[in-house]
Short mmCIF file of C-alpha atoms in Angstrom, two decimals:
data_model
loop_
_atom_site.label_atom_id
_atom_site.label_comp_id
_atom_site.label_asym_id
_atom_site.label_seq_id
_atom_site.Cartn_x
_atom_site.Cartn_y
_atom_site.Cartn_z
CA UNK A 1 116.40 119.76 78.46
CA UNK A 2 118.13 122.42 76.55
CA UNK A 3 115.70 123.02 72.83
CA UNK A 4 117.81 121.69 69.88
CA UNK A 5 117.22 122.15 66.55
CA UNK A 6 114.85 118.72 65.38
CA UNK A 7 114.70 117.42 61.73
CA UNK A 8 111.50 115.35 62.72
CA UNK A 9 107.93 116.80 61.98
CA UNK A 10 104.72 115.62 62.68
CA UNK A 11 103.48 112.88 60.96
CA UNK A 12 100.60 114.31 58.83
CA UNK A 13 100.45 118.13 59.76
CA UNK A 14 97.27 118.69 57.66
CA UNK A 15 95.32 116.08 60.12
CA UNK A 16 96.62 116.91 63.76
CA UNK A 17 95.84 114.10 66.49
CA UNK A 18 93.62 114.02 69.42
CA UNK A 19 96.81 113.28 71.65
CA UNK A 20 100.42 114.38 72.04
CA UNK A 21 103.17 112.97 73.59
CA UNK A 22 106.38 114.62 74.44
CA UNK A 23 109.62 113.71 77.13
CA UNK A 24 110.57 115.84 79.99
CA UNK A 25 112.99 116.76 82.14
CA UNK A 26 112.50 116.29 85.78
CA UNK A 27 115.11 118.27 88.21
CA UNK A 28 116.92 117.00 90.96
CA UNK A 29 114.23 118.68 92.81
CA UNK A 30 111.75 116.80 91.19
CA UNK A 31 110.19 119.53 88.99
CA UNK A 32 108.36 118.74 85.57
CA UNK A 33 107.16 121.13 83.33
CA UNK A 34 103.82 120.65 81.28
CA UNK A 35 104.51 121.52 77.48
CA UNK A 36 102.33 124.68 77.25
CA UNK A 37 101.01 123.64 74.59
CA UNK A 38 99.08 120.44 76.27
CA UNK A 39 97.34 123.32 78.69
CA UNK A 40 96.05 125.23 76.14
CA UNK A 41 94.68 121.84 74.36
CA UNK A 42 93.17 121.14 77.94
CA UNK A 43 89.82 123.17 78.18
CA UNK A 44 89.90 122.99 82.05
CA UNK A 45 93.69 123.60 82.31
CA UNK A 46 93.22 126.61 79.81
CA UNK A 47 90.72 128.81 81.82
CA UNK A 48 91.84 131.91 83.62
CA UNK A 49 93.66 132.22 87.07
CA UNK A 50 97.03 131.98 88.26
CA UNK A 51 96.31 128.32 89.42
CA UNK A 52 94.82 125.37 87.67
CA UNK A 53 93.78 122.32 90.12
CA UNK A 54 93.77 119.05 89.03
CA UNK A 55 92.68 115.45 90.91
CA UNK A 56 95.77 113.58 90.70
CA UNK A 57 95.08 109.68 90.24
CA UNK A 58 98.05 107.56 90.85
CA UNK A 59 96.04 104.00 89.87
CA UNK A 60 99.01 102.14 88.09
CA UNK A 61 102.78 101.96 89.15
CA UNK A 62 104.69 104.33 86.19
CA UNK A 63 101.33 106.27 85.61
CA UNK A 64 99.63 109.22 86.43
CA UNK A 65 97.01 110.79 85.33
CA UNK A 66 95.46 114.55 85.77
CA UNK A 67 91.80 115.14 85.54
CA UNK A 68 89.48 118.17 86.50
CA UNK A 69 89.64 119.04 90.26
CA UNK A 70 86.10 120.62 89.88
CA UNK A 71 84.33 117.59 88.67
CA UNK A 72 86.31 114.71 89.25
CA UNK A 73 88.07 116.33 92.39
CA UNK A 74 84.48 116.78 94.04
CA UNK A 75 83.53 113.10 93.79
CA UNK A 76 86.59 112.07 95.50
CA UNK A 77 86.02 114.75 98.43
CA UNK A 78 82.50 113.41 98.92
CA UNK A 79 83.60 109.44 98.90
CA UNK A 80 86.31 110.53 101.29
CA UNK A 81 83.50 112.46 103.51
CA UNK A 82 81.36 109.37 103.41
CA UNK A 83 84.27 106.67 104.37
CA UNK A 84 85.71 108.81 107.33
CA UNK A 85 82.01 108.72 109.19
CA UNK A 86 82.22 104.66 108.08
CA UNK A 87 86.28 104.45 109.31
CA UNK A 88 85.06 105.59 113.11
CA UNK A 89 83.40 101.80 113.66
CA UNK A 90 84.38 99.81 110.56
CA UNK A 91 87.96 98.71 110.03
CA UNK A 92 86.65 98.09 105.90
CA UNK A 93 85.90 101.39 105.25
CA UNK A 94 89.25 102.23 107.02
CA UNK A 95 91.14 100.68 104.82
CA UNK A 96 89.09 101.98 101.82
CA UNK A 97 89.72 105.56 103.40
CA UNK A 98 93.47 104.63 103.15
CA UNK A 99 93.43 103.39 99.88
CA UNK A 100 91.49 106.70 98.78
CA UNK A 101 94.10 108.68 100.49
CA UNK A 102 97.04 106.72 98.75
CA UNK A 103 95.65 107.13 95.38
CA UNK A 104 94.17 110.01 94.86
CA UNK A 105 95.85 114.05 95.47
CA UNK A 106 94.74 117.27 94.71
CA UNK A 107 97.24 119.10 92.40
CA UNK A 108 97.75 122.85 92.40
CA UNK A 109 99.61 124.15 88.53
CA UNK A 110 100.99 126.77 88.87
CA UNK A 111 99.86 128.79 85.57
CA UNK A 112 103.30 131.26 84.91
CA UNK A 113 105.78 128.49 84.94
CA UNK A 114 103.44 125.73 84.42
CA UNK A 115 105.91 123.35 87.01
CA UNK A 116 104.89 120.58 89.02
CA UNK A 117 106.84 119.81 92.10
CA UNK A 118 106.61 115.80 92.68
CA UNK A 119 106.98 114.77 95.90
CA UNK A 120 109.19 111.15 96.93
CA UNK A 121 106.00 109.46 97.10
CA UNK A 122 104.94 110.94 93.73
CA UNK A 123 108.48 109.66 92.37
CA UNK A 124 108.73 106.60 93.64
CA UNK A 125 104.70 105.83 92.02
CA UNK A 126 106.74 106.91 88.58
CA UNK A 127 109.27 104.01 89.77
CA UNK A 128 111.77 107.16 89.33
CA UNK A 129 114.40 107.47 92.31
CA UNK A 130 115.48 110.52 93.33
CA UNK A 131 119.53 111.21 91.80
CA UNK A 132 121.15 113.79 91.56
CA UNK A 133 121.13 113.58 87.79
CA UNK A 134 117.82 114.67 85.94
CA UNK A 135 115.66 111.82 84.85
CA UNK A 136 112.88 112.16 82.16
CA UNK A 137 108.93 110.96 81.60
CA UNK A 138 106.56 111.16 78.93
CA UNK A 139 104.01 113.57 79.40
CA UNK A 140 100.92 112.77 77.21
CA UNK A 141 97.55 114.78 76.12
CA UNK A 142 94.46 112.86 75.69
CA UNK A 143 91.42 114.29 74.49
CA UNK A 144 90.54 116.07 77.83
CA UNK A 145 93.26 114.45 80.53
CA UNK A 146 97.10 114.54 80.80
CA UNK A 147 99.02 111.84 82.00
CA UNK A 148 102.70 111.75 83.09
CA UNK A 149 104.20 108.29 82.63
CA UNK A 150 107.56 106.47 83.22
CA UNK A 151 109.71 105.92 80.82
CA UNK A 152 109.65 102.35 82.09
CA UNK A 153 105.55 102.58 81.80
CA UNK A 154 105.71 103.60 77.81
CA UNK A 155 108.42 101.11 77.32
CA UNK A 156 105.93 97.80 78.53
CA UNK A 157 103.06 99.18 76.60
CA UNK A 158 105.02 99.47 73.48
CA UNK A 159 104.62 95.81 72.55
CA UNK A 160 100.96 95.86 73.81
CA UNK A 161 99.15 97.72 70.37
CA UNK A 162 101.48 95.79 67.95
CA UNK A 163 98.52 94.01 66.11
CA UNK A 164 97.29 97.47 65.07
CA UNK A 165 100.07 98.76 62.74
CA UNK A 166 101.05 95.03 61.67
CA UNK A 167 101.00 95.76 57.92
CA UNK A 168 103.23 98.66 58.73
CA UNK A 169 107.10 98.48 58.61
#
């Protein structure tokens, strides 16, 4: 998106939040850029090297979310170990094995242009189909994690938190 001159500030700039949220482009080749800003925020994003890995969790349609390959990553890799020696005589842990496969991918960032390339089956988890116009999604910081969701995904969870700012115009 080109950067255009914004009248809106933060909210309360003396008392920053724990999160950010902020809409991106994606390309007709299905590139999204993470807001620099989020990696630095990110304390396993942030270290050094020319390539951050993240476990990519695709667990609910319109929603991904990005979490440390090192820790989280490793867990996966050793569940995955464990359910291929089970898959060779048990059709249950087969289908666990393909459920792990479907849900969970290991993400390379590239650290000098900060780009992800999302594949179709990335997309179509985002419920976003490939155009030859650019489409957007919200790409959100939380604490420790970044998520990338549809802008289908915010849009049903709007309504969801209501009771919280009820007082509130």
């Amino acid at each position: 998106m080109p950067k255009v001159e914004s009248s809106i500030s933060a909210l309360d700039p003396d008392h920053p939040a724990p999160l950010a949220q902020q809409v991106v482009e994606i390309d007709q080749r299905g590139r999204l850029r993470i807001p620099a800003s989020f990696v630095e925020a990110t304390s396993w994003l942030s270290a050094k090297g020319a390539l951050g890995e993240a476990l990519m969790v695709l667990d609910e349609p319109g929603r991904i979310v990005l979490l440390p390959w090192e820790t989280e990553g490793a867990r996966v890799v050793k569940r995955r170990l464990e359910l291929i020696e089970l898959a060779e005589h048990d059709d249950g842990a087969a289908e666990d094995l393909r459920l792990l496969e479907d849900r969970y991918k290991r993400l390379q960032i590239p650290k000098k242009d900060l780009r992800l390339t999302l594949t179709d089956e990335i997309m179509a988890h985002l419920g976003i189909m490939p155009t030859k116009a650019k489409a957007i999604a919200y790409v959100l910081r939380t604490r420790d994690r970044i998520e990338i969701w549809s802008a289908k995904y915010r849009d049903d969870r709007l309504p969801s938190h209501e009771s919280a700012l009820h007082n509130l115009p």
